[in-house]
PDB file of C-alpha atoms in Angstrom:
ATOM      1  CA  UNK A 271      29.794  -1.227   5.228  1.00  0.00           C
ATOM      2  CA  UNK A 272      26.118   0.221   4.507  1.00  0.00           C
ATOM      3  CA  UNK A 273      23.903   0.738   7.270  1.00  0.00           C
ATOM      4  CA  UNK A 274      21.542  -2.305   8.188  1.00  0.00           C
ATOM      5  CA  UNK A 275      18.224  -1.284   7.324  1.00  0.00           C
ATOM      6  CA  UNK A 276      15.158  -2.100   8.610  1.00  0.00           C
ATOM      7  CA  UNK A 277      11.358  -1.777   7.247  1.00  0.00           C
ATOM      8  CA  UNK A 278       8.423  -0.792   9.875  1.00  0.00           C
ATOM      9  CA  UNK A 279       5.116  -1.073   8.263  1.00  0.00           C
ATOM     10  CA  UNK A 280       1.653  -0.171   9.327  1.00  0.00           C
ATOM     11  CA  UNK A 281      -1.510   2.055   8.603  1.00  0.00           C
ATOM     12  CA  UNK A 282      -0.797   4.455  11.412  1.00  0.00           C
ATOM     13  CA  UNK A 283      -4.447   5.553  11.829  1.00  0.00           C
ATOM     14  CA  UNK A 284      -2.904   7.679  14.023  1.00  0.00           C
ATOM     15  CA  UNK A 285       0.501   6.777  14.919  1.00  0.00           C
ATOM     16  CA  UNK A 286       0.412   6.513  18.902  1.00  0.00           C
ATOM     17  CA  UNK A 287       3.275   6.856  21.859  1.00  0.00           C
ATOM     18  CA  UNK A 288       3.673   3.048  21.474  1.00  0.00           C
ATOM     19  CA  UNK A 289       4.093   2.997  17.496  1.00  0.00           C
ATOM     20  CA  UNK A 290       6.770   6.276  18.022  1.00  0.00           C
ATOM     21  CA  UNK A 291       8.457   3.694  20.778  1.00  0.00           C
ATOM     22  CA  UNK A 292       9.040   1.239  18.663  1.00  0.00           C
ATOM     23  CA  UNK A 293      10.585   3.851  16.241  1.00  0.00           C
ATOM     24  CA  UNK A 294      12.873   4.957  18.776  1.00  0.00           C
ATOM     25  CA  UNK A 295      13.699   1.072  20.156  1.00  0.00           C
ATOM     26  CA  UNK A 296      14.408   0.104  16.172  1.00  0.00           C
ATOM     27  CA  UNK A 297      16.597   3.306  15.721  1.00  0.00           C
ATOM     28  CA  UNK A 298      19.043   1.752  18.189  1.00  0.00           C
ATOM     29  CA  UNK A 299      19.555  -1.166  16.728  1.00  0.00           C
ATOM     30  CA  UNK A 300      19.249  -0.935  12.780  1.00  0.00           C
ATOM     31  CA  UNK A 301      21.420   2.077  10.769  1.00  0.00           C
ATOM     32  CA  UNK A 302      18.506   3.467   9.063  1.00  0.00           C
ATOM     33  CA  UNK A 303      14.771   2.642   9.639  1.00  0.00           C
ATOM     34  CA  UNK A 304      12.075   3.199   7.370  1.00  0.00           C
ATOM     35  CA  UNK A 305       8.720   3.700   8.385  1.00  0.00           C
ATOM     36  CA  UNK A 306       6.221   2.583   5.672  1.00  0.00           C
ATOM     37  CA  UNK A 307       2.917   4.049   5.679  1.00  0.00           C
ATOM     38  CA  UNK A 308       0.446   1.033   4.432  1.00  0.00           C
ATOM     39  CA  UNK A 309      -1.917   2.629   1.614  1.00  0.00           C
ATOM     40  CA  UNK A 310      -4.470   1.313   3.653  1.00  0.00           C
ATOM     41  CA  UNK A 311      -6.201  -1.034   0.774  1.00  0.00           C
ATOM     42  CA  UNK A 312      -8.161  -3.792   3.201  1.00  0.00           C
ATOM     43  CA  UNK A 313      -8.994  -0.881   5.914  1.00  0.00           C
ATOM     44  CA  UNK A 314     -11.139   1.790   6.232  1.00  0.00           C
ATOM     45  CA  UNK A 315      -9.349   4.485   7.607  1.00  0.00           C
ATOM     46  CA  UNK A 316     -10.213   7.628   9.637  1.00  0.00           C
ATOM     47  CA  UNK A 317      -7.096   9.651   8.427  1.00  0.00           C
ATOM     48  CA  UNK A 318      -6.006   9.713   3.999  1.00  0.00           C
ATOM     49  CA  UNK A 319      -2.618   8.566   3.553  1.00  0.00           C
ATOM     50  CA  UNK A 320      -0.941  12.230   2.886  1.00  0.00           C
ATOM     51  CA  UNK A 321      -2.493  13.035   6.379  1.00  0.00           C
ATOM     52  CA  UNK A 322      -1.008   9.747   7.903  1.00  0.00           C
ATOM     53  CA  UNK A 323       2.733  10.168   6.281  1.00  0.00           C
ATOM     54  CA  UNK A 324       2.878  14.021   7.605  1.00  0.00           C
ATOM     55  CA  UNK A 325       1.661  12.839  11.409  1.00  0.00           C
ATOM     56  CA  UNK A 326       4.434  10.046  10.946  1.00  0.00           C
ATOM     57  CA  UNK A 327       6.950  12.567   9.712  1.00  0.00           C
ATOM     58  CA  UNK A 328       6.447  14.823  12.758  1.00  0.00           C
ATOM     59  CA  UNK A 329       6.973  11.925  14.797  1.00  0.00           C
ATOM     60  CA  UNK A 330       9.664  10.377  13.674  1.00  0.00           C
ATOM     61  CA  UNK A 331      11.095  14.057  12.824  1.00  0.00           C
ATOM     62  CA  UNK A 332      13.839  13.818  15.956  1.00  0.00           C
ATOM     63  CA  UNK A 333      15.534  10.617  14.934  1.00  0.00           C
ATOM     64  CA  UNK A 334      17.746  11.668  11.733  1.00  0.00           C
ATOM     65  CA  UNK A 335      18.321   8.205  10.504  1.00  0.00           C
ATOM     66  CA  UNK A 336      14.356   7.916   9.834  1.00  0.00           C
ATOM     67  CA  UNK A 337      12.529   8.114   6.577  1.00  0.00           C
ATOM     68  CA  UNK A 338       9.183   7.652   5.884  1.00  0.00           C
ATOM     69  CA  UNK A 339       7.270   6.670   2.771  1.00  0.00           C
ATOM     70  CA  UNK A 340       3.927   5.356   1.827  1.00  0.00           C
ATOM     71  CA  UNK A 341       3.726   1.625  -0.026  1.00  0.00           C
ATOM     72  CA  UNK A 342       0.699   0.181  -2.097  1.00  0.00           C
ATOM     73  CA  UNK A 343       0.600  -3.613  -2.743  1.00  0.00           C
ATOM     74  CA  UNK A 344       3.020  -6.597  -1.699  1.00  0.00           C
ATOM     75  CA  UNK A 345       5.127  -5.222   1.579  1.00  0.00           C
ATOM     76  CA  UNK A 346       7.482  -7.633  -0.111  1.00  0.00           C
ATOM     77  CA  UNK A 347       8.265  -5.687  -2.908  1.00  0.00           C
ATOM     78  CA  UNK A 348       8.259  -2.377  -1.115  1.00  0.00           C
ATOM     79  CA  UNK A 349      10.463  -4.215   1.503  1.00  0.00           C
ATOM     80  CA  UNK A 350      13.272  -6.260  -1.412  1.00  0.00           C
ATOM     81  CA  UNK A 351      13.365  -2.667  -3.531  1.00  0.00           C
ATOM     82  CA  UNK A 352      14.978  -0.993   0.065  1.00  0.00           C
ATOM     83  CA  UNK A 353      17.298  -3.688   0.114  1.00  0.00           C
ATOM     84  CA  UNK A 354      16.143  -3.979   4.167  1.00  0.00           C
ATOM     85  CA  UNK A 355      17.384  -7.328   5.803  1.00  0.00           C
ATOM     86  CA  UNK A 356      15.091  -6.639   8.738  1.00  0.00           C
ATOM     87  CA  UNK A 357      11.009  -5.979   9.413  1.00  0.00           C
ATOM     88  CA  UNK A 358      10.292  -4.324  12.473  1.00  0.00           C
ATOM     89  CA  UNK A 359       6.969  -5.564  14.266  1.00  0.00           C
ATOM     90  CA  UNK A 360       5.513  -3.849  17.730  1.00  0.00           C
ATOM     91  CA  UNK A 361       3.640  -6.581  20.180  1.00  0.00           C
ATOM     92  CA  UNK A 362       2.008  -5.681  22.559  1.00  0.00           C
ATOM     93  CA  UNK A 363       0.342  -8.408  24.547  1.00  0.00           C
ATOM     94  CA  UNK A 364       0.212 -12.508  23.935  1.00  0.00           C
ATOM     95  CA  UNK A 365      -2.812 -11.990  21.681  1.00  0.00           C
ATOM     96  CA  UNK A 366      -0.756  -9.706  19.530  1.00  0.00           C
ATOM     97  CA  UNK A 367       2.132 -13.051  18.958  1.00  0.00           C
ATOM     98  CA  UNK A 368      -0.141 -15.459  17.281  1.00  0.00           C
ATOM     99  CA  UNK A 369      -1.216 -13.158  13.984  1.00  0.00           C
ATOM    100  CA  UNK A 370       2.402 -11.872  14.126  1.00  0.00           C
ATOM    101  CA  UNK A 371       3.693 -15.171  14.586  1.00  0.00           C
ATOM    102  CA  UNK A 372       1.624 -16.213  11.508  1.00  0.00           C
ATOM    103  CA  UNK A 373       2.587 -13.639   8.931  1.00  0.00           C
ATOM    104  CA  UNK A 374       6.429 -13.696  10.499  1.00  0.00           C
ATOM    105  CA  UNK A 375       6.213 -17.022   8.981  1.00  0.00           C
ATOM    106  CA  UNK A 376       4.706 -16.031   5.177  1.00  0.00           C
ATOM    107  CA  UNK A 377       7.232 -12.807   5.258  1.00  0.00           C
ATOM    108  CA  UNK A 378      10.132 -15.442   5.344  1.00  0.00           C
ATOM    109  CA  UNK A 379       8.816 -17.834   2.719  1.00  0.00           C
ATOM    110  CA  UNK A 380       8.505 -14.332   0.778  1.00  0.00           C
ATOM    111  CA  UNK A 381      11.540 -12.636   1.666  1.00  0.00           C
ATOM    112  CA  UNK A 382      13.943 -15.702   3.346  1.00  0.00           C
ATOM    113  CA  UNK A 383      16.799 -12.926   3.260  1.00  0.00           C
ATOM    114  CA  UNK A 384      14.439 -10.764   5.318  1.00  0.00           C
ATOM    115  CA  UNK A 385      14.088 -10.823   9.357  1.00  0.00           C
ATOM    116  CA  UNK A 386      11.278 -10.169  11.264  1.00  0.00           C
ATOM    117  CA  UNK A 387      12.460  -8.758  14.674  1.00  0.00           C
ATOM    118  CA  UNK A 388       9.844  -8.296  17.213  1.00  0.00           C
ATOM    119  CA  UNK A 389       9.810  -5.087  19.268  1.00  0.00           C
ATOM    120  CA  UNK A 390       7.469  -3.994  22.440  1.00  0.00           C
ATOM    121  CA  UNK A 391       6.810  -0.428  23.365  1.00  0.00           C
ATOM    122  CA  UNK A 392       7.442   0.321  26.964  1.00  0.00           C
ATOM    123  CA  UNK A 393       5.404  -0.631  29.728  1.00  0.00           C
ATOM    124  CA  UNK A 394       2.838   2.555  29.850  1.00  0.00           C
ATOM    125  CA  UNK A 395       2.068   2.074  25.775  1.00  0.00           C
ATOM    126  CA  UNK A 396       1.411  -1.765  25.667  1.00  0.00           C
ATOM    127  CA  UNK A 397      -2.157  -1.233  25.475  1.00  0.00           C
ATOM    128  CA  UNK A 398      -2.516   1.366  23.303  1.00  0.00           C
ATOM    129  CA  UNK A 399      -3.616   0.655  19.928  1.00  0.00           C
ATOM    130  CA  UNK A 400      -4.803   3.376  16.831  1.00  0.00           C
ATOM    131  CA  UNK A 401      -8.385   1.565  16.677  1.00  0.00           C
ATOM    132  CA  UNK A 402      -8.738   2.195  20.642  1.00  0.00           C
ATOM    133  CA  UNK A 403      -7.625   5.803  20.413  1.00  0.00           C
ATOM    134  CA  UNK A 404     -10.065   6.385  16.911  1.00  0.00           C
ATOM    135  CA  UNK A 405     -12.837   4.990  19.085  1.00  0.00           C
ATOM    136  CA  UNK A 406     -12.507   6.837  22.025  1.00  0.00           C
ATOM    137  CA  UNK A 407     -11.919  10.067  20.517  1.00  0.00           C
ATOM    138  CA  UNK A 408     -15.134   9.558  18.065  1.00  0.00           C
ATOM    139  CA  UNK A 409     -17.160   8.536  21.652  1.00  0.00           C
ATOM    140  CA  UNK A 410     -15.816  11.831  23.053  1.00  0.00           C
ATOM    141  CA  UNK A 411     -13.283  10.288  25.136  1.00  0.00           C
ATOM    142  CA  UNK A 412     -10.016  11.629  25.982  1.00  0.00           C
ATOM    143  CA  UNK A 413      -7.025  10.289  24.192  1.00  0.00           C
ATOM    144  CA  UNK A 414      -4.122  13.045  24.744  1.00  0.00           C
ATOM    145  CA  UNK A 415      -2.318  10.572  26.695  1.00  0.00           C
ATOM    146  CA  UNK A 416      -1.825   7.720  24.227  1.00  0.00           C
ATOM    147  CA  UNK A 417      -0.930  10.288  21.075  1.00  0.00           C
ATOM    148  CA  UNK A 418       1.484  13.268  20.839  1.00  0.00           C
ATOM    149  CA  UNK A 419       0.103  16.842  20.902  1.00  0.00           C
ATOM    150  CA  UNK A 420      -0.150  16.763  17.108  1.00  0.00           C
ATOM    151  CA  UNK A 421      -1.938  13.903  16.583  1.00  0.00           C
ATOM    152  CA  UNK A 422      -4.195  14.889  18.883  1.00  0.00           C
ATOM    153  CA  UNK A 423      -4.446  18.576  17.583  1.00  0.00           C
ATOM    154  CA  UNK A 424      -5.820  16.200  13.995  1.00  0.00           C
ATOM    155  CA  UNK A 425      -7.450  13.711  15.829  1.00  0.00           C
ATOM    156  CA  UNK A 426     -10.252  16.174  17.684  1.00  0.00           C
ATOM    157  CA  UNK A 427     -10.478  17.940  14.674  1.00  0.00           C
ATOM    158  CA  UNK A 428     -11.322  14.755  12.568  1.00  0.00           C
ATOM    159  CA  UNK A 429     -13.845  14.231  15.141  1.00  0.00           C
ATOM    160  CA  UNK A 430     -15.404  17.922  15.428  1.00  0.00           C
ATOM    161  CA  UNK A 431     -14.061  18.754  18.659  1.00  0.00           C
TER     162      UNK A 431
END
C-alpha cells in the first residue's frame, strides 16, 4: 500500500520552531509529507520564494520522508496532482480556529476526497507566528528563540544586522 500523504501549505516568511513542529507532529502520522511553499501571490513578503524553499529545506532536512516544493495558484490543484488525502494545518490559539475552520470547509467542497487535519505546535511555539518574528527583527528585536540558527543567520541579514 502507498504511503498516505499529506500536503502542508504556507508562505513560510520565515519558517519558525512552531511551523518545523508541526512538520515533525505530521511526519508521525502521514507516510510522506510535503511541505508546499505558497508563491506568495496575495502577500508581500520579506523573503523571495527560492530563499523561502532553501530555509524550508534546511528545516525539514532531518525528517527523510519530507519534500518540499513551491505551488502558484489553486492549493487544490497543487494538492489533487500529489494525490494527498490529507492537508496539514498548525493552530495555534482559538483565534487561529475560526479562519481555519472557514477555509477547512471550502477545501472539502474543493477536494471532498481531501482531509484537513488540524495540528498544534508544542506549548513553547503556540505564539509564535512569521509576521511577529519579521516585525521584531525589522524593530531590532531579538528573535533567535522563535527561529532556528539559519533562519536567523537570513533573517538579521535581511534586516542589516
Amino acid at each position: 500500500m502507498a504511503p498516505l500523504i499529506a500536503v502542508y501549505p504556507g508562505t513560510f516568511d520565515p519558517i519558525t520552531l512552531g511551523h518545523e513542529d508541526v512538520v515533525r507532529r505530521a511526519t508521525q502520522l502521514f507516510g510522506r509529507v510535503i511541505v508546499a511553499v505558497a508563491a506568495g501571490h496575495h502577500k508581500k513578503t520579506m523573503f523571495p520564494l527560492e530563499e523561502r524553499i532553501a530555509m524550508v529545506r534546511e528545516a525539514v532536512a532531518p525528517y527523510g520522508h519530507v519534500e518540499v516544493e513551491s505551488f502558484a495558484g489553486l492549493l487544490r490543484d497543487f494538492v489533487v496532482a500529489r494525490g494527498a488525502r490529507a492537508m496539514v494545518r498548525g493552530l495555534r490559539a482559538v483565534t487561529d480556529f475560526d479562519y481555519e475552520f472557514q477555509l477547512a470547509g471550502m477545501n472539502r467542497t474543493l477536494m471532498p476526497d481531501v482531509e484537513t487535519v488540524f495540528l498544534t505546535p508544542g506549548d513553547k511555539y503556540q505564539f509564535i507566528s512569521s509576521t511577529f518574528v519579521r516585525e521584531i527583527a525589522q524593530l531590532g528585536g531579538e528573535v533567535d528563540k522563535f527561529v532556528s540558527p539559519a533562519v536567523h543567520q537570513r533573517l538579521m541579514t535581511k534586516v542589516g544586522r
